[in-house]
Amino acid sequence: MDIRALHRGSTDADMASAELAARPKILVSTVFGGVGSAFSQAMQIGNAHRMADWDRRYLA
């Protein structure tokens, strides 16, 4: 699976719900790819951007 593709996760409404504090979620993910390959680098960069965006929106 190409993790750069859109996939189902928590919606903005899910993340804004007070219920999330009472019943938190955790995502566990493992990805393997060739060291230095363009595909692996694209996955790493994309994930870093998504995590930074999530942190900015929900941990501020």
Tab-separated table of N, CA and C in Angstrom:
chain	number	residue	atom	x	y	z
A	1	MET	N	0.850	-1.180	0.000
A	1	MET	CA	0.000	0.000	0.000
A	1	MET	C	0.890	1.235	0.000
A	2	ASP	N	0.559	2.184	-0.794
A	2	ASP	CA	1.275	3.460	-0.814
A	2	ASP	C	0.658	4.349	0.261
A	3	ILE	N	1.382	4.573	1.371
A	3	ILE	CA	0.806	5.341	2.485
A	3	ILE	C	0.646	6.821	2.161
A	4	ARG	N	1.168	7.238	0.990
A	4	ARG	CA	0.948	8.627	0.610
A	4	ARG	C	-0.473	8.839	0.110
A	5	ALA	N	-1.182	7.749	-0.202
A	5	ALA	CA	-2.565	7.842	-0.673
A	5	ALA	C	-3.478	8.202	0.500
A	6	LEU	N	-4.617	8.776	0.178
A	6	LEU	CA	-5.597	9.099	1.216
A	6	LEU	C	-6.149	7.819	1.820
A	7	HIS	N	-6.349	7.819	3.110
A	7	HIS	CA	-6.943	6.684	3.787
A	7	HIS	C	-7.759	7.193	4.964
A	8	ARG	N	-8.593	6.344	5.489
A	8	ARG	CA	-9.528	6.737	6.549
A	8	ARG	C	-8.809	6.872	7.871
A	9	GLY	N	-8.992	7.973	8.509
A	9	GLY	CA	-8.461	8.212	9.849
A	9	GLY	C	-9.482	9.008	10.625
A	10	SER	N	-9.075	9.637	11.677
A	10	SER	CA	-9.972	10.478	12.456
A	10	SER	C	-10.284	11.739	11.672
A	11	THR	N	-11.533	12.140	11.705
A	11	THR	CA	-11.951	13.375	11.045
A	11	THR	C	-11.653	14.567	11.955
A	12	ASP	N	-11.766	15.773	11.428
A	12	ASP	CA	-11.601	16.971	12.252
A	12	ASP	C	-12.616	16.981	13.385
A	13	ALA	N	-13.855	16.535	13.095
A	13	ALA	CA	-14.894	16.488	14.134
A	13	ALA	C	-14.514	15.482	15.226
A	14	ASP	N	-13.958	14.333	14.823
A	14	ASP	CA	-13.496	13.353	15.813
A	14	ASP	C	-12.440	13.964	16.723
A	15	MET	N	-11.496	14.674	16.136
A	15	MET	CA	-10.393	15.240	16.909
A	15	MET	C	-10.852	16.361	17.832
A	16	ALA	N	-11.918	17.065	17.469
A	16	ALA	CA	-12.426	18.174	18.277
A	16	ALA	C	-13.356	17.706	19.402
A	17	SER	N	-13.755	16.447	19.371
A	17	SER	CA	-14.695	15.924	20.353
A	17	SER	C	-14.041	15.765	21.722
A	18	ALA	N	-14.740	16.196	22.756
A	18	ALA	CA	-14.244	16.036	24.129
A	18	ALA	C	-14.162	14.564	24.518
A	19	GLU	N	-14.939	13.720	23.840
A	19	GLU	CA	-14.919	12.287	24.125
A	19	GLU	C	-13.540	11.675	23.852
A	20	LEU	N	-12.774	12.274	22.950
A	20	LEU	CA	-11.455	11.749	22.626
A	20	LEU	C	-10.532	11.756	23.849
A	21	ALA	N	-10.690	12.734	24.732
A	21	ALA	CA	-9.867	12.790	25.940
A	21	ALA	C	-10.187	11.615	26.867
A	22	ALA	N	-11.438	11.191	26.870
A	22	ALA	CA	-11.841	10.071	27.725
A	22	ALA	C	-11.500	8.726	27.098
A	23	ARG	N	-11.516	8.669	25.765
A	23	ARG	CA	-11.232	7.425	25.049
A	23	ARG	C	-10.226	7.704	23.932
A	24	PRO	N	-8.966	7.920	24.291
A	24	PRO	CA	-7.961	8.286	23.280
A	24	PRO	C	-7.667	7.140	22.312
A	25	LYS	N	-7.142	7.512	21.151
A	25	LYS	CA	-6.760	6.546	20.119
A	25	LYS	C	-5.252	6.622	19.918
A	26	ILE	N	-4.694	5.539	19.425
A	26	ILE	CA	-3.286	5.541	19.059
A	26	ILE	C	-3.150	4.815	17.719
A	27	LEU	N	-2.284	5.337	16.875
A	27	LEU	CA	-2.008	4.716	15.586
A	27	LEU	C	-0.627	4.095	15.645
A	28	VAL	N	-0.545	2.843	15.297
A	28	VAL	CA	0.740	2.158	15.220
A	28	VAL	C	0.948	1.764	13.767
A	29	SER	N	2.083	2.142	13.232
A	29	SER	CA	2.345	1.889	11.822
A	29	SER	C	3.811	1.543	11.623
A	30	THR	N	4.077	0.585	10.764
A	30	THR	CA	5.438	0.222	10.410
A	30	THR	C	5.541	0.216	8.889
A	31	VAL	N	6.549	0.869	8.390
A	31	VAL	CA	6.743	0.953	6.942
A	31	VAL	C	8.180	0.566	6.631
A	32	PHE	N	8.361	-0.243	5.610
A	32	PHE	CA	9.687	-0.637	5.172
A	32	PHE	C	9.914	-0.152	3.747
A	33	GLY	N	11.102	0.303	3.473
A	33	GLY	CA	11.449	0.742	2.127
A	33	GLY	C	12.958	0.790	1.983
A	34	GLY	N	13.395	0.847	0.773
A	34	GLY	CA	14.824	0.897	0.502
A	34	GLY	C	15.454	2.177	1.018
A	35	VAL	N	16.600	2.051	1.676
A	35	VAL	CA	17.319	3.218	2.183
A	35	VAL	C	17.757	4.075	0.993
A	36	GLY	N	17.395	5.348	1.048
A	36	GLY	CA	17.793	6.278	0.001
A	36	GLY	C	16.951	6.235	-1.257
A	37	SER	N	15.926	5.368	-1.314
A	37	SER	CA	15.091	5.331	-2.521
A	37	SER	C	14.168	6.549	-2.553
A	38	ALA	N	13.828	6.978	-3.747
A	38	ALA	CA	12.943	8.140	-3.893
A	38	ALA	C	11.594	7.881	-3.235
A	39	PHE	N	11.090	6.657	-3.354
A	39	PHE	CA	9.799	6.302	-2.758
A	39	PHE	C	9.861	6.398	-1.236
A	40	SER	N	10.906	5.844	-0.624
A	40	SER	CA	11.051	5.902	0.832
A	40	SER	C	11.195	7.340	1.314
A	41	GLN	N	11.944	8.135	0.594
A	41	GLN	CA	12.113	9.539	0.973
A	41	GLN	C	10.801	10.294	0.874
A	42	ALA	N	10.002	10.013	-0.168
A	42	ALA	CA	8.695	10.666	-0.314
A	42	ALA	C	7.775	10.289	0.845
A	43	MET	N	7.807	9.024	1.271
A	43	MET	CA	6.981	8.601	2.408
A	43	MET	C	7.428	9.301	3.687
A	44	GLN	N	8.739	9.377	3.904
A	44	GLN	CA	9.270	10.007	5.112
A	44	GLN	C	8.926	11.492	5.161
A	45	ILE	N	9.100	12.181	4.069
A	45	ILE	CA	8.807	13.617	4.013
A	45	ILE	C	7.308	13.869	4.178
A	46	GLY	N	6.489	13.086	3.474
A	46	GLY	CA	5.034	13.246	3.576
A	46	GLY	C	4.540	13.012	4.990
A	47	ASN	N	5.073	11.984	5.653
A	47	ASN	CA	4.662	11.701	7.020
A	47	ASN	C	5.078	12.826	7.959
A	48	ALA	N	6.273	13.352	7.781
A	48	ALA	CA	6.734	14.467	8.623
A	48	ALA	C	5.828	15.685	8.454
A	49	HIS	N	5.396	15.951	7.231
A	49	HIS	CA	4.493	17.089	6.976
A	49	HIS	C	3.140	16.854	7.632
A	50	ARG	N	2.600	15.632	7.505
A	50	ARG	CA	1.297	15.328	8.120
A	50	ARG	C	1.369	15.438	9.635
A	51	MET	N	2.449	14.928	10.233
A	51	MET	CA	2.585	14.990	11.687
A	51	MET	C	2.737	16.429	12.175
A	52	ALA	N	3.497	17.236	11.463
A	52	ALA	CA	3.661	18.640	11.841
A	52	ALA	C	2.327	19.378	11.748
A	53	ASP	N	1.545	19.077	10.703
A	53	ASP	CA	0.233	19.710	10.545
A	53	ASP	C	-0.696	19.292	11.679
A	54	TRP	N	-0.692	18.002	12.013
A	54	TRP	CA	-1.539	17.505	13.099
A	54	TRP	C	-1.156	18.156	14.416
A	55	ASP	N	0.155	18.206	14.704
A	55	ASP	CA	0.617	18.837	15.934
A	55	ASP	C	0.211	20.302	16.000
A	56	ARG	N	0.341	21.012	14.880
A	56	ARG	CA	-0.019	22.438	14.847
A	56	ARG	C	-1.494	22.639	15.129
A	57	ARG	N	-2.339	21.758	14.574
A	57	ARG	CA	-3.783	21.926	14.739
A	57	ARG	C	-4.304	21.449	16.097
A	58	TYR	N	-3.736	20.372	16.647
A	58	TYR	CA	-4.345	19.747	17.818
A	58	TYR	C	-3.527	19.833	19.093
A	59	LEU	N	-2.268	20.207	19.012
A	59	LEU	CA	-1.455	20.299	20.221
A	59	LEU	C	-1.121	21.744	20.596
A	60	ALA	N	-1.655	22.681	19.862
A	60	ALA	CA	-1.366	24.098	20.122
A	60	ALA	C	-2.024	24.571	21.397
